[in-house]
Short mmCIF file of C-alpha atoms in Angstrom, two decimals:
data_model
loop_
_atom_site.label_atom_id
_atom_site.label_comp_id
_atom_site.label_asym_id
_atom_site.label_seq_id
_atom_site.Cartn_x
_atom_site.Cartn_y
_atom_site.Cartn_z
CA UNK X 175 37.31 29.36 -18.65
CA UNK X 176 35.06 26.34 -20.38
CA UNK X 177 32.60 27.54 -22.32
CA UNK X 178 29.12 26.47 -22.34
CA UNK X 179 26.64 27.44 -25.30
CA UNK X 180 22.81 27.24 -25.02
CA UNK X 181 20.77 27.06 -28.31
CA UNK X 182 17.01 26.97 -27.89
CA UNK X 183 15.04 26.58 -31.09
CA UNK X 184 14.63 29.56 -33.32
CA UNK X 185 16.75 31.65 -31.37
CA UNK X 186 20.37 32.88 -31.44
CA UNK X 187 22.99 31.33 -29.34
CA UNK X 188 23.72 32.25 -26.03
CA UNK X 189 27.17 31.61 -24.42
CA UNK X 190 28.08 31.16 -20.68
CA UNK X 191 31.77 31.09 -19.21
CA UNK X 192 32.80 29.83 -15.64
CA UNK X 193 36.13 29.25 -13.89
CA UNK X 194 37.53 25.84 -13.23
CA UNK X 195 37.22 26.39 -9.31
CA UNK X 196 33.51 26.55 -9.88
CA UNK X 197 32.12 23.08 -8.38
CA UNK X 198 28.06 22.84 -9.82
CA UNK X 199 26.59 25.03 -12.21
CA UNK X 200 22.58 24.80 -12.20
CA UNK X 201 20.41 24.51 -15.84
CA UNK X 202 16.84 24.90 -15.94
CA UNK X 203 13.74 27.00 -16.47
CA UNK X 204 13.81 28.25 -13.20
CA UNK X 205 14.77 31.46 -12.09
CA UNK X 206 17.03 29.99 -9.43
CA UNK X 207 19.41 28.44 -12.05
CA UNK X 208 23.23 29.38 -13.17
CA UNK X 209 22.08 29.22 -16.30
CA UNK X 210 18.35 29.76 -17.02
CA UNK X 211 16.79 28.36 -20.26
CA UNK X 212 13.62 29.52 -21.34
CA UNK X 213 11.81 27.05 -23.10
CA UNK X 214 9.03 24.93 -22.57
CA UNK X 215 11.07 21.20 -23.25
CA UNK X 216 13.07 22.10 -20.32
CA UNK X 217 12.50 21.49 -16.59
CA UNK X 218 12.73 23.89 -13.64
CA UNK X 219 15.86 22.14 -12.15
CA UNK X 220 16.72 20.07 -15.23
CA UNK X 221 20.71 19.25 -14.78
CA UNK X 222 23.72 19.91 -13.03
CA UNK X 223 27.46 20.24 -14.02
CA UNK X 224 29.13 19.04 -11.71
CA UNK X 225 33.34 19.59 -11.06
CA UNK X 226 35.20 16.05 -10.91
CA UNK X 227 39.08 15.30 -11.24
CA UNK X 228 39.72 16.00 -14.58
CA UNK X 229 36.96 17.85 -15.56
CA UNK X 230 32.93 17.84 -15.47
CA UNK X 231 30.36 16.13 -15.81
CA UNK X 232 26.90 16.86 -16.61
CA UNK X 233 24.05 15.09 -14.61
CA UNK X 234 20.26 14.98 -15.21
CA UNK X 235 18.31 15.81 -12.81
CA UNK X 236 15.08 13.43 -12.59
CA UNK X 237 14.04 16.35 -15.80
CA UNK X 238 10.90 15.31 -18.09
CA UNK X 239 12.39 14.80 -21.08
CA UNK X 240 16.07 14.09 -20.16
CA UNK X 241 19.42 14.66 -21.80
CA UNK X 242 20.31 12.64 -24.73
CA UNK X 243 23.74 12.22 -26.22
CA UNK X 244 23.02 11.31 -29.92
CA UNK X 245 19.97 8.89 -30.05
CA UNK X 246 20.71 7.96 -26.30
CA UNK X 247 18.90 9.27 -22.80
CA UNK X 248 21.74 9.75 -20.46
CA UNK X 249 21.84 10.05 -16.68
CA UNK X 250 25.80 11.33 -16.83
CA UNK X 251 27.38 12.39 -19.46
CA UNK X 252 30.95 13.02 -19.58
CA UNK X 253 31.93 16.61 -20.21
CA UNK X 254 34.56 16.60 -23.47
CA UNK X 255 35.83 19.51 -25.55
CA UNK X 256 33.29 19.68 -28.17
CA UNK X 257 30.38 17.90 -26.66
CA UNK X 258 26.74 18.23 -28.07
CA UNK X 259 23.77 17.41 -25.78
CA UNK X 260 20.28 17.84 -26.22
CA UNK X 261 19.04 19.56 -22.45
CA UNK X 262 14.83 18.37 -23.75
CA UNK X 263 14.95 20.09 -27.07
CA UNK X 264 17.82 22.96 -26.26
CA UNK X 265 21.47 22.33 -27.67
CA UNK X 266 24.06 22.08 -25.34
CA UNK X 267 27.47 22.26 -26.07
CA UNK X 268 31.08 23.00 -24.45
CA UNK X 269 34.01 23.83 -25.28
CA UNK X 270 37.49 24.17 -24.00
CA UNK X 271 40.85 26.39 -24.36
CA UNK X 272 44.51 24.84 -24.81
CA UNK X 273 45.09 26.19 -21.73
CA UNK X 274 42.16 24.49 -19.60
CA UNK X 275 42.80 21.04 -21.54
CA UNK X 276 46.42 20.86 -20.68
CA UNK X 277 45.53 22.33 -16.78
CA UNK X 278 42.57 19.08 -16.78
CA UNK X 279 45.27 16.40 -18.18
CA UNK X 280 47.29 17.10 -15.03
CA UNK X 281 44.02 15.30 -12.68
CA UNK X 282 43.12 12.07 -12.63
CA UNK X 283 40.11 11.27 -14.52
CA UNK X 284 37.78 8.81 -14.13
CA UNK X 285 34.99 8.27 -15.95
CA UNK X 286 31.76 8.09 -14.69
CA UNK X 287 29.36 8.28 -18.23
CA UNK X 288 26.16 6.39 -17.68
CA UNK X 289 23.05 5.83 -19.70
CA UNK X 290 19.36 6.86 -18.13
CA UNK X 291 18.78 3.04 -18.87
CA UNK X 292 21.74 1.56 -16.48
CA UNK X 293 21.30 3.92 -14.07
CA UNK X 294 17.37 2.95 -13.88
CA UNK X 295 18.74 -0.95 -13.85
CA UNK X 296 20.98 -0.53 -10.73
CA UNK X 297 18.30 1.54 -8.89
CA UNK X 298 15.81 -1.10 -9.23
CA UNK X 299 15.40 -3.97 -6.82
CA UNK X 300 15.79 -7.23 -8.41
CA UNK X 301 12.40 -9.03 -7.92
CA UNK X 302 13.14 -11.92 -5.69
CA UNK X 303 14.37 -9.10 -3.05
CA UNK X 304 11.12 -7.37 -3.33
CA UNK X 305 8.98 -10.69 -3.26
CA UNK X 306 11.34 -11.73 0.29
CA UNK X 307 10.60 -8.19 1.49
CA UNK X 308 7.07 -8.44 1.34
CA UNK X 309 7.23 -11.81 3.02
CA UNK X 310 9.13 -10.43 6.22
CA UNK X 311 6.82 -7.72 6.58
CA UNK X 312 3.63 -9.91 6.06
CA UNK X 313 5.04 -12.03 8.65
CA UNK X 314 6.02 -9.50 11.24
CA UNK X 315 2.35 -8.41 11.25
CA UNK X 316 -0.28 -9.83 13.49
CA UNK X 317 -3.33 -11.79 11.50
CA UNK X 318 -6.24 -10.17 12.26
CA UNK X 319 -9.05 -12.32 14.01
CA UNK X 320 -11.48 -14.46 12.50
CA UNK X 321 -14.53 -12.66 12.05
CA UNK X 322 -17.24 -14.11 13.90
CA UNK X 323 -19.72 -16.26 12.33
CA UNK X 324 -22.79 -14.41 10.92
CA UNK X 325 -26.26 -16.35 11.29
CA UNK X 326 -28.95 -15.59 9.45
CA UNK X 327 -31.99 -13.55 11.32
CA UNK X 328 -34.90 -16.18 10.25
CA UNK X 329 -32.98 -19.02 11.46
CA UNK X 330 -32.49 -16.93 14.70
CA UNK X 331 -35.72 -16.78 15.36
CA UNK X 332 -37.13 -19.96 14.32
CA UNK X 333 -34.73 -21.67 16.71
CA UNK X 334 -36.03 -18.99 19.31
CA UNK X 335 -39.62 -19.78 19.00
CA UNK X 336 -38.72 -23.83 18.78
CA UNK X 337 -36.84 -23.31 22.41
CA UNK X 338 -39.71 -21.24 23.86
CA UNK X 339 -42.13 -23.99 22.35
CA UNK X 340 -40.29 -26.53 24.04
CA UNK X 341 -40.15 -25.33 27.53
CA UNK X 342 -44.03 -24.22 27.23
CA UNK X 343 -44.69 -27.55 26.87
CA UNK X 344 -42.05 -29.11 29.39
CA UNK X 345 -43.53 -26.72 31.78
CA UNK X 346 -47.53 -27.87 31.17
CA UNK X 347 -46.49 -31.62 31.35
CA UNK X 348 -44.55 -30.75 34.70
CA UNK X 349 -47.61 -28.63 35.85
CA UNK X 350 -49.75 -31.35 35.19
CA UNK X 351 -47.88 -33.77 36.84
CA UNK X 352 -47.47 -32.30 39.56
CA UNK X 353 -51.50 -31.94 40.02
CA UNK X 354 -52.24 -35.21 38.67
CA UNK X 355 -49.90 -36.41 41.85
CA UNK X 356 -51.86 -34.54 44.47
CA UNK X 357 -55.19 -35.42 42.93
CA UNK X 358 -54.51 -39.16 42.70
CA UNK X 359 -53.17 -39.47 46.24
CA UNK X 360 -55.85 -37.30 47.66
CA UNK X 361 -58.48 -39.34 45.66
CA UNK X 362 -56.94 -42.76 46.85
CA UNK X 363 -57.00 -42.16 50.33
CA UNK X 364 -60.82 -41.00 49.98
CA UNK X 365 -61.39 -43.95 47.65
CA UNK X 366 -59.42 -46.67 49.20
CA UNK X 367 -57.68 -47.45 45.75
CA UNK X 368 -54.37 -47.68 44.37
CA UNK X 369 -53.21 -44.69 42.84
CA UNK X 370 -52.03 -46.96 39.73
CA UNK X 371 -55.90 -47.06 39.02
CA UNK X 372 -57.30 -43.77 38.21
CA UNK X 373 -55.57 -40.75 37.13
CA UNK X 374 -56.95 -36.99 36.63
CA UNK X 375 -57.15 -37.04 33.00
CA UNK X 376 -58.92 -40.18 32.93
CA UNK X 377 -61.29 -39.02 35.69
CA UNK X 378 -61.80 -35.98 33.48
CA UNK X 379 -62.65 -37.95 30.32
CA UNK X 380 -64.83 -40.53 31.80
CA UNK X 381 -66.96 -37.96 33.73
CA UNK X 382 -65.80 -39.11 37.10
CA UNK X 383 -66.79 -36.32 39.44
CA UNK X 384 -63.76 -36.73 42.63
CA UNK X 385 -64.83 -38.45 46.22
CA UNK X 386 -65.39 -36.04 48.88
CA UNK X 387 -64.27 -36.43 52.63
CA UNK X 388 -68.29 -36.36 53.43
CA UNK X 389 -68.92 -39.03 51.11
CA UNK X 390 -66.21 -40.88 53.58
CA UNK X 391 -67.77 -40.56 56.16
CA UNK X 392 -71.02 -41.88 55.76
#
C-alpha cells in the first residue's frame, strides 16, 4: 500500500497507507478530508491525489499557499517513490514497496507534472481574444439615446418674456389699426376728405376734436 507521511512543524510524523484501487484521497484542514492536517499554512480542501495509469498524482487545489516541489509552486506534481512536497508549510512525502513499483511499471504512464506558472499561462486568455470579445459584445448592444439637450433656465425665460413682448406689441399695432381704419373712414365720409389725409393719431396730437353727423347736417 503507498505510503504517505505528513510532517507539520514541531510535531512528530504521522503516516497514512491506502490501497492502489483507491482513486482520490482528500488533504486539508478540513474535517471532511482523507487526510486532515492541522495547521494553519494549510487550506480546508488544499489537494487531491488523484489515481492515474501508472500511479498518482498529486493536484493543488486553488489552496493559499500552494504546493511547491523544491523552490517551485506546482499545480501537478507527479507522484514518485521518495517524493518531498511542501502541502503550505507541512512536509509531504511518499513512498512505495517493491511490490507496488513493479505492480505500477506494468500501466502505462504518462506524465502529466505541471508548474502553478504554466498551468496559470494556458488558463489565461491571450489579450487580443479578450480585446475582440469585448468588441462583439459592445457591438451586439444597443447605444443608448442621445440625451436631450439641456438649456439653461435664464435663457428660457428671457426668450419667454422677448416672445410675449413681441406679440403685446403686434397685438396693440393691430388693435390700433384696426381703430385707426374705422375712425378715418367714419371721419371722411363726415368730412368729405380722403382718408390719406388725417389719421387718429394725428387727430389726437394736433387737438382735432372728430366731425359729428350734426355738424353734417347743418
Amino acid at each position: 500500500m503507498p505510503r504517505v507521511s505528513i510532517t507539520i512543524p514541531g510535531e512528530n510524523s504521522q503516516p497514512y497507507r491506502f490501497g492502489l484501487d483507491k482513486e482520490t484521497i482528500t488533504l486539508g484542514r478540513g474535517s471532511e478530508n482523507d487526510i486532515v492536517i492541522d495547521c494553519p499554512s494549510v487550506s480546508s480542501k488544499h489537494c487531491i491525489i488523484e489515481r492515474i495509469s501508472g500511479g498518482y498524482i498529486l493536484r493543488d487545489n486553488q489552496s493559499t499557499n500552494g504546493l511547491r516541489l523544491g523552490d517551485e509552486y506546482m499545480h501537478i506534481v507527479d507522484l514518485t517513490n521518495e517524493s518531498k512536497i511542501r502541502v503550505g508549510d507541512v512536509r509531504f512525502e511518499y513512498e512505495l514497496s517493491t511490490d507496488e513499483l513493479d505492480e505500477l511499471d506494468e500501466e502505462q504512464y504518462t506524465p502529466k507534472q505541471e508548474t502553478l506558472e504554466d498551468y496559470e499561462k494556458r488558463h489565461s486568455k491571450p489579450e487580443n481574444e479578450t480585446l475582440k470579445r469585448k468588441m462583439v459584445v459592445s457591438s451586439a448592444q444597443p447605444k443608448p439615446p442621445l440625451p436631450a439637450p439641456q438649456i439653461l433656465a435664464s435663457s428660457t425665460q428671457g426668450s419667454g418674456f422677448l416672445y410675449g413682448l413681441s406679440l403685446t406689441i403686434c397685438g396693440c399695432l393691430a388693435l390700433y389699426a384696426g381703430l385707426n381704419l374705422s375712425y378715418t373712414t367714419h371721419q371722411s365720409n363726415l368730412r368729405g376728405r380722403a382718408k390719406g389725409e388725417f389719421t387718429l393719431l394725428s387727430d389726437i396730437n394736433e387737438g382735432r376734436p372728430p366731425a359729428s353727423e350734426e355738424v353734417q347736417e347743418k
